[in-house]
Short mmCIF file of C-alpha atoms in Angstrom, two decimals:
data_model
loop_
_atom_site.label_atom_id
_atom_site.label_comp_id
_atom_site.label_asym_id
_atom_site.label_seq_id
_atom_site.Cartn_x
_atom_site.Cartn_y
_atom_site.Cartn_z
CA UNK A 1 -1.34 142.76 73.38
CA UNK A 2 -2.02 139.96 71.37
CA UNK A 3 -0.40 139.09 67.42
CA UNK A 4 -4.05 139.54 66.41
CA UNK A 5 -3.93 143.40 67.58
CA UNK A 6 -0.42 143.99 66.17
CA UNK A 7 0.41 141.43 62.94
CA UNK A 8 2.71 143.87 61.84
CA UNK A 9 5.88 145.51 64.17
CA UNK A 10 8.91 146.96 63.32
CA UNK A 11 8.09 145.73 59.84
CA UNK A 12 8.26 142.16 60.83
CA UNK A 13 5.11 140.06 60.02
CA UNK A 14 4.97 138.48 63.30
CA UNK A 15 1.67 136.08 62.25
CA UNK A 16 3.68 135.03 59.14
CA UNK A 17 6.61 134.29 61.21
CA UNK A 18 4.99 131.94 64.09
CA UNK A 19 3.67 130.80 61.26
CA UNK A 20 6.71 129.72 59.69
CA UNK A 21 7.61 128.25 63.00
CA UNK A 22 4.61 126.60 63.51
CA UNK A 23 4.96 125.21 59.96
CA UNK A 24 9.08 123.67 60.60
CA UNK A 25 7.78 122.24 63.67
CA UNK A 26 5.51 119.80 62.05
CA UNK A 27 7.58 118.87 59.33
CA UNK A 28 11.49 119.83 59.71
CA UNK A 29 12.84 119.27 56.80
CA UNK A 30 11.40 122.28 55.27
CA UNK A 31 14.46 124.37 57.61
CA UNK A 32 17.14 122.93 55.48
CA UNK A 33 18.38 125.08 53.21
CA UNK A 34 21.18 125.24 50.70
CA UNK A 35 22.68 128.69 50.15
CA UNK A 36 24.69 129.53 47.21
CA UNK A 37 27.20 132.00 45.68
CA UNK A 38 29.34 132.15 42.17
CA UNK A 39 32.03 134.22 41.73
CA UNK A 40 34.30 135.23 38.41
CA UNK A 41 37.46 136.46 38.70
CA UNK A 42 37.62 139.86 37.06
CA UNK A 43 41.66 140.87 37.22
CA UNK A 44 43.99 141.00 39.92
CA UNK A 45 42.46 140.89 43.50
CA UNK A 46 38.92 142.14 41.61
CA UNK A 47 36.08 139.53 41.28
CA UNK A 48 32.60 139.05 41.56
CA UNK A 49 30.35 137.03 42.63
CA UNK A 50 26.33 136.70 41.80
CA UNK A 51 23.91 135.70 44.33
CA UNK A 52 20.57 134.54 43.16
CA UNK A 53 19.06 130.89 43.74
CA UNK A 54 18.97 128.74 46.71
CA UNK A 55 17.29 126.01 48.16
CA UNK A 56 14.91 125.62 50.76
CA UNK A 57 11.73 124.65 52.32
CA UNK A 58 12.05 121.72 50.03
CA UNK A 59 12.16 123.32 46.51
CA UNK A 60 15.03 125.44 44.38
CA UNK A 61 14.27 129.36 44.57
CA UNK A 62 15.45 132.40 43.36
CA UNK A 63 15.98 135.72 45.19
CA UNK A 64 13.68 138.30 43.24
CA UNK A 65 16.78 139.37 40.93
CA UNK A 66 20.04 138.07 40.61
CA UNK A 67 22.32 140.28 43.47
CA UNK A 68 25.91 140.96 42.55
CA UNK A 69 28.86 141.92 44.73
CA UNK A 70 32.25 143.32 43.65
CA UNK A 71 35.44 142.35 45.58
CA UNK A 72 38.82 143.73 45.50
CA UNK A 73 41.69 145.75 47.85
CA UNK A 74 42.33 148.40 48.13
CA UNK A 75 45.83 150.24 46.52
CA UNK A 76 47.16 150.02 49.73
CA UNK A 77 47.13 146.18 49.22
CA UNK A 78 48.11 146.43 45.83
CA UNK A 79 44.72 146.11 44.25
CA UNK A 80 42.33 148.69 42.32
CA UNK A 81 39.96 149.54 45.12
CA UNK A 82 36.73 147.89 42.52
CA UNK A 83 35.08 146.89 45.68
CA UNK A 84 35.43 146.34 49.14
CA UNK A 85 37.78 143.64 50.41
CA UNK A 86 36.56 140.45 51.15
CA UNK A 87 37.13 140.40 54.86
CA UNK A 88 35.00 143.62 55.49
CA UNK A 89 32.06 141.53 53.19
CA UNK A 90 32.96 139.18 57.08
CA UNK A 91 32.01 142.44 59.39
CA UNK A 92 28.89 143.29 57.23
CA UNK A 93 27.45 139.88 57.09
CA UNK A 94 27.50 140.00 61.23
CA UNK A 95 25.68 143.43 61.19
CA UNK A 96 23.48 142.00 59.26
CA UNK A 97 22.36 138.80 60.68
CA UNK A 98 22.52 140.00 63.98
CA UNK A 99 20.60 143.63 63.49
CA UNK A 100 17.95 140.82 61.40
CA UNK A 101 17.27 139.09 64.68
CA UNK A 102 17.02 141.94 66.19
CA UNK A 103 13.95 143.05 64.38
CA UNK A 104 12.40 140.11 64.95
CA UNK A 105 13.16 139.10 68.28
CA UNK A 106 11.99 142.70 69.58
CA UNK A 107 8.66 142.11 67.14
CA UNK A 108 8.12 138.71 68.52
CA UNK A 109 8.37 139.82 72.15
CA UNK A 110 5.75 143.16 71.31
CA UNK A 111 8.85 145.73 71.46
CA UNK A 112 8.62 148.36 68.77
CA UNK A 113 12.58 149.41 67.76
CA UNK A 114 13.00 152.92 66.70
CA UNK A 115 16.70 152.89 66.36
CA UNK A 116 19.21 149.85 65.76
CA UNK A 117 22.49 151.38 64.47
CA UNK A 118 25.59 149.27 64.53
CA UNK A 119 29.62 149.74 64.15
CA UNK A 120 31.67 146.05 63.47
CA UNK A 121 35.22 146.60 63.98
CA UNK A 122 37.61 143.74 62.59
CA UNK A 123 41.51 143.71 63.89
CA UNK A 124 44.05 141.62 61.31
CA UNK A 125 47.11 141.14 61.00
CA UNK A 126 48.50 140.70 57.67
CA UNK A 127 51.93 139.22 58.55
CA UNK A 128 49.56 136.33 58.17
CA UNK A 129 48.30 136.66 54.65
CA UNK A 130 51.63 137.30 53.35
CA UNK A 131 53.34 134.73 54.80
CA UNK A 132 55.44 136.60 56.47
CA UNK A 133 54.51 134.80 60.01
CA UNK A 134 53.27 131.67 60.97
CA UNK A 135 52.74 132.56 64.59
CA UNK A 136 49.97 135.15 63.17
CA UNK A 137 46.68 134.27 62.12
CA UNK A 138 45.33 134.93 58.83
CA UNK A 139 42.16 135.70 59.59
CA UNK A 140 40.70 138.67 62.37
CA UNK A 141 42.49 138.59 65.87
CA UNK A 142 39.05 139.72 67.01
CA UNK A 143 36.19 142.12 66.19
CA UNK A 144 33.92 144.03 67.98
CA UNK A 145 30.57 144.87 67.27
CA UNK A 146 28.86 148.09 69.28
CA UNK A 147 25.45 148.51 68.83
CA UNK A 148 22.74 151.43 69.25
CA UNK A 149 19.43 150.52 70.43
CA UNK A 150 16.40 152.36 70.79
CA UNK A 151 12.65 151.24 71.50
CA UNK A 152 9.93 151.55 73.81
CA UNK A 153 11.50 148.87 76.27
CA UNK A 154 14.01 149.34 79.32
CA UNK A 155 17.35 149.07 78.83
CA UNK A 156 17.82 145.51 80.38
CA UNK A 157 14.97 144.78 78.01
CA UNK A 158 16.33 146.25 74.81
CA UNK A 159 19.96 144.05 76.26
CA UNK A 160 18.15 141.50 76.16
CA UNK A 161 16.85 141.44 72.61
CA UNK A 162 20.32 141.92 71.71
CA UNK A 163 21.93 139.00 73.70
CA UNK A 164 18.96 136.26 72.23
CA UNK A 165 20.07 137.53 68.81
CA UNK A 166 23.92 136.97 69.08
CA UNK A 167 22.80 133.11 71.03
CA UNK A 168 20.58 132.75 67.45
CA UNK A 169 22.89 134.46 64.85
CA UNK A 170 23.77 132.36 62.29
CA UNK A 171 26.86 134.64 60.98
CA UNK A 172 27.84 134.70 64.91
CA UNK A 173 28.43 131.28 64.94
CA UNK A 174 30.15 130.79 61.92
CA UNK A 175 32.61 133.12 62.84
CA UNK A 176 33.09 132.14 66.79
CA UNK A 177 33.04 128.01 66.00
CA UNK A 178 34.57 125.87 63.52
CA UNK A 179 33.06 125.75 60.01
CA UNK A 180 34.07 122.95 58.09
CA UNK A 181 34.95 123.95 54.21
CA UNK A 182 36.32 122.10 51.95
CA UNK A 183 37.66 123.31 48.72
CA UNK A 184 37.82 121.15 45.21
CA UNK A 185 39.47 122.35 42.34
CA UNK A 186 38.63 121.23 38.65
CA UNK A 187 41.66 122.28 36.30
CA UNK A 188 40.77 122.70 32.42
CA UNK B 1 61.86 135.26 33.68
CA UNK B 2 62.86 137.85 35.92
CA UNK B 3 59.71 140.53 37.74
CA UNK B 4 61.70 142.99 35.79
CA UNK B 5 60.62 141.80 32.25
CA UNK B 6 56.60 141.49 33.07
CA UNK B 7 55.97 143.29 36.67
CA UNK B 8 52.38 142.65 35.87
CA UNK B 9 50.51 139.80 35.88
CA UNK B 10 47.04 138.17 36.34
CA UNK B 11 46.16 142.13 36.49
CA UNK B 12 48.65 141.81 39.89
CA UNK B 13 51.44 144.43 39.99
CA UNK B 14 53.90 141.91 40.93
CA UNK B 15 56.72 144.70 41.07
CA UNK B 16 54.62 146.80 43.84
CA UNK B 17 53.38 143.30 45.48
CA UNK B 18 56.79 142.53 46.41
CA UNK B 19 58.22 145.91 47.51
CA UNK B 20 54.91 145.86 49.41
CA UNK B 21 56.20 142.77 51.28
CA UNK B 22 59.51 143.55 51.66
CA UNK B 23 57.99 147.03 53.24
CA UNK B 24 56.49 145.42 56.20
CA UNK B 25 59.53 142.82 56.48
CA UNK B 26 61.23 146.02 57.75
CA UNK B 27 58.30 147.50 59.82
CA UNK B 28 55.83 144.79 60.58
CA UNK B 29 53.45 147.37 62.03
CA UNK B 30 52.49 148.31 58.63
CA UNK B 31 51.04 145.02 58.68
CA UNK B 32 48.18 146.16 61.42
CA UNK B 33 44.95 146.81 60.11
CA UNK B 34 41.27 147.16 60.97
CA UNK B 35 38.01 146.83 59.18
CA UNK B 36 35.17 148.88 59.43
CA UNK B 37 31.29 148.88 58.53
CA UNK B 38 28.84 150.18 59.91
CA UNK B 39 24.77 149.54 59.93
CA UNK B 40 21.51 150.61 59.88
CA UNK B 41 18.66 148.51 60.24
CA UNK B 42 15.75 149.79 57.53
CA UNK B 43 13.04 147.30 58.58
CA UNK B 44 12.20 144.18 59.68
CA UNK B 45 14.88 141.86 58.18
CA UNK B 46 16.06 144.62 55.65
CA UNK B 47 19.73 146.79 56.90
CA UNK B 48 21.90 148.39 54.98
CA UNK B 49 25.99 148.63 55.68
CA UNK B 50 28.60 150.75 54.60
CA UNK B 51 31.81 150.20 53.94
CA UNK B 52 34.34 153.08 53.48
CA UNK B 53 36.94 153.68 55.87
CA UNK B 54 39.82 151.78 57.61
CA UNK B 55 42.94 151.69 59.59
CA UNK B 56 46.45 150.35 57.87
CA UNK B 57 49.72 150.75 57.01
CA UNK B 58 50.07 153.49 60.03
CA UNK B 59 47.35 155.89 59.02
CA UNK B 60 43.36 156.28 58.52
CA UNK B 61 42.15 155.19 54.95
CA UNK B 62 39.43 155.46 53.06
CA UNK B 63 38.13 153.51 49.80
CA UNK B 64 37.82 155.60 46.91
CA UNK B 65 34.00 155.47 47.52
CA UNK B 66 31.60 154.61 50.17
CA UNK B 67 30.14 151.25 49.23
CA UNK B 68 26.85 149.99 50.48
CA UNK B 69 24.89 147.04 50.93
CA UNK B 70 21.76 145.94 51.75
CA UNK B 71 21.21 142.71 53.52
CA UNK B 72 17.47 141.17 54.11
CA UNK B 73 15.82 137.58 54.43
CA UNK B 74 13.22 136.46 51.14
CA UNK B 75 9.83 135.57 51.62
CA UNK B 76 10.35 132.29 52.54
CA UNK B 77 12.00 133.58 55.01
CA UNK B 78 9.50 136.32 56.31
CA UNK B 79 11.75 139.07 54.80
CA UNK B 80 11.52 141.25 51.63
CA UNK B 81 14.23 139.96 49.44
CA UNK B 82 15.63 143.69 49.13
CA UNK B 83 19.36 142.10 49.31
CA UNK B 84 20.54 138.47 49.68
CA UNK B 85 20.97 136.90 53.43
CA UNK B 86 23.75 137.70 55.55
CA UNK B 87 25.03 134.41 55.69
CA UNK B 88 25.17 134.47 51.30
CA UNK B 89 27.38 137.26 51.80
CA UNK B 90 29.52 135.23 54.07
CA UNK B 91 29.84 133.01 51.02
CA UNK B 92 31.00 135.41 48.69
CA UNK B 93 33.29 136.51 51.03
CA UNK B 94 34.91 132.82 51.20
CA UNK B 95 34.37 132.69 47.42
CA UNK B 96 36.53 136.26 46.81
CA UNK B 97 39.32 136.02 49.21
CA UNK B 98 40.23 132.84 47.34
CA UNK B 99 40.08 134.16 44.08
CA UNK B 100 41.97 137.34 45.56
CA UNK B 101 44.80 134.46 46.59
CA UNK B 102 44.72 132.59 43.74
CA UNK B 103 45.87 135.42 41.12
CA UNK B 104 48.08 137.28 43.61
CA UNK B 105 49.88 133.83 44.01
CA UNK B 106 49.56 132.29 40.21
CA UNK B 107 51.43 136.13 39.47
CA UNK B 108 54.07 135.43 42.16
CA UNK B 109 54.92 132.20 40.44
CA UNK B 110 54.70 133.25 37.13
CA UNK B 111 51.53 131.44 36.16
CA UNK B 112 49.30 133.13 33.87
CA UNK B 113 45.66 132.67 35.10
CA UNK B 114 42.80 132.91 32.10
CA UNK B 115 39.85 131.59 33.96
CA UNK B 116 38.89 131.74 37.90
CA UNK B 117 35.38 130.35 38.62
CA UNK B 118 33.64 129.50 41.92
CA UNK B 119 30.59 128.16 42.90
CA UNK B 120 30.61 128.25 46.75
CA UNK B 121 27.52 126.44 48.89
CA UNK B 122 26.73 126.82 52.49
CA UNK B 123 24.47 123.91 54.32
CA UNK B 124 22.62 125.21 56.69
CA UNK B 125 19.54 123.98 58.95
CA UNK B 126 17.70 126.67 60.54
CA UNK B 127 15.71 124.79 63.00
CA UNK B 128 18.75 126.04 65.22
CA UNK B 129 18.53 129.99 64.42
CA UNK B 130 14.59 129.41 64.29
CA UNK B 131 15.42 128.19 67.84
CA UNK B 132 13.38 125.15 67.32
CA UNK B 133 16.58 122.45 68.13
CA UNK B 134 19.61 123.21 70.67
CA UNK B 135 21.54 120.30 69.33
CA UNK B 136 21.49 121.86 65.61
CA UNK B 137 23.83 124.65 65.42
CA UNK B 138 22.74 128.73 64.22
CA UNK B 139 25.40 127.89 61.36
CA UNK B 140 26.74 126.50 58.58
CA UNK B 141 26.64 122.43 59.07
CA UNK B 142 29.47 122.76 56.08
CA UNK B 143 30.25 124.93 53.47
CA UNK B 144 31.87 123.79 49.67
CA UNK B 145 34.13 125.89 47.83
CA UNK B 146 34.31 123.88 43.72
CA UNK B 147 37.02 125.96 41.90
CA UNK B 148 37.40 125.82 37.82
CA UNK B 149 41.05 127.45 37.44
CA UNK B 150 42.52 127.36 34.13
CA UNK B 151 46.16 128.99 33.20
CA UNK B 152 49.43 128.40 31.18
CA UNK B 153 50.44 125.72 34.08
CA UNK B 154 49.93 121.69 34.34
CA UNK B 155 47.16 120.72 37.32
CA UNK B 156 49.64 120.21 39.60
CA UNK B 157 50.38 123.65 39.91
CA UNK B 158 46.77 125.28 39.59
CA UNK B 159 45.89 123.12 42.57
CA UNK B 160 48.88 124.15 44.73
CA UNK B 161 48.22 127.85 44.12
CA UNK B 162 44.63 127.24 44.95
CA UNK B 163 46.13 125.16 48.13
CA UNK B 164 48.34 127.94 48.76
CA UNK B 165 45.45 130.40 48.35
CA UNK B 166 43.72 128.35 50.87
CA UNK B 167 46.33 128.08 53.52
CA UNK B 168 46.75 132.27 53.64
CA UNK B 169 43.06 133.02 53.50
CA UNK B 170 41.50 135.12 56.07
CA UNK B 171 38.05 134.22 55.42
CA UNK B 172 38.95 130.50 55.06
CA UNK B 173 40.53 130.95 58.40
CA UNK B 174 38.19 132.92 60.27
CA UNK B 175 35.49 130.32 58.95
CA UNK B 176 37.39 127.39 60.07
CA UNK B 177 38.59 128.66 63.19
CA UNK B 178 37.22 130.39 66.34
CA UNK B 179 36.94 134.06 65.93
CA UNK B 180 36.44 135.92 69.16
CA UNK B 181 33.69 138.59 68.86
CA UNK B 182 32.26 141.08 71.69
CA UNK B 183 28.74 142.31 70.93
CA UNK B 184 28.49 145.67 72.89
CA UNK B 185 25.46 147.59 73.62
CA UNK B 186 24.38 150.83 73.74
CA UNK B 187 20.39 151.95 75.13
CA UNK B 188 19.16 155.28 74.54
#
């Protein structure tokens, strides 16, 4: 079957998006992009962050409205439960980019998905956090992510689309190699 | 000043933070937790996750409410725009377990926080996730956290609770350092 026949698959626009390919090969620069969040502290372990404008494919944009995202713990960990913590934000953001590829991976290879259902599953510590250990990490031991799959492909095919996403993911990588980040603070 | 004559602070209940910590000093498996959400994809680049329940302090727990979120890419991005990108919400994730830090810590010193502000961007070249380049990596190339903290407390000590904020943070860690993650699958 050819793109031609089938633009459109499992939602994914699969002309616009060899398009977009076709378009970063001959000039690469348009594939940087700059991501951006704010955040306001609210009270205690609540705060909030807006997510809105970025830049890429050479210009400043904005996201269609401006998305914001409450944070906090739960009582448990002496907060007021506003939000979810910020480490399970961390297991969402890997659903997310990897069920994305997903989508598109099985559209660009002519499999139509019926089903992708996932569970992420983050182990911590939090002898870490409070300093009560050095030997402990702060951040997740390890997490797991099971996923669900269903399409009109064979299993080894549907495994398949799964294992180029995770080699692709962008949230995969961030959390499996080093990320540099460096923090400045301006007092007032 | 003593905890006894303001146990709250910063909007942290520096009373129940404390007994809280001296709680898992005498059974460290209080300490275990794990993080939960789970996803389904809509279409195309568009999924949704919930967050709701999780395992700590000994027992199953759940938020007071389910929380959802929906992830997609923009158009620029051959998406929708119905929700920011996965890897924004790995920003804001950076962005509130700082801030989390920051006024838990400011409270345990007995600094009184009025302003926490964060503007947190991720550099990112996607000729690696477009799998266009296999010497440009699927994630962040860097990612800068700027803080604005103000308080009752010279600069000094704003930027050592941010440092200290820093040095405990699980999403600054699991950034900054390998996180091992299985991806299992499931055909049906």
């Amino acid at each position: 079957m050819t793109i031609a026949e089938n633009p459109v698959r499992n939602g994914v626009d699969t002309a616009t998006l060899f398009a977009t390919i076709d378009a970063v090969k001959g000039d690469p620069d348009i594939a940087k992009f700059r991501f951006r969040a704010t955040n306001t502290w609210m009270s205690g372990t609540h705060n909030r962050s807006t997510i809105h404008g970025f830049h890429g494919a050479k210009q400043e944009m904005n996201h269609r409205e401006p998305f914001t995202f409450d944070a906090d713990h739960p009582p448990v960990l002496v907060g007021t439960d506003n939000g979810p913590t910020p480490v399970e934000y961390v297991l969402h953001a890997l659903a997310a980019c990897l069920t994305a590829g997903i989508a598109n991976i099985a559209a660009a290879r002519g499999v139509n998905l019926t089903a992708v259902r996932s569970v992420v599953e983050g182990d911590i510590d939090l002898l870490g956090i409070l300093g009560l250990s050095d030997s402990v990490r702060n951040g997740y031991r390890q997490i797991k992510v099971t996923f669900h799959v269903e399409g009109d492909a064979d299993d080894a095919t549907l495994r398949e689309i799964v294992e180029q996403s995770r080699r692709r993911s962008a949230v995969y990588d961030a959390l499996t190699n080093p990320t540099p980040v460096e923090v400045e603070v301006v007092t007032f």
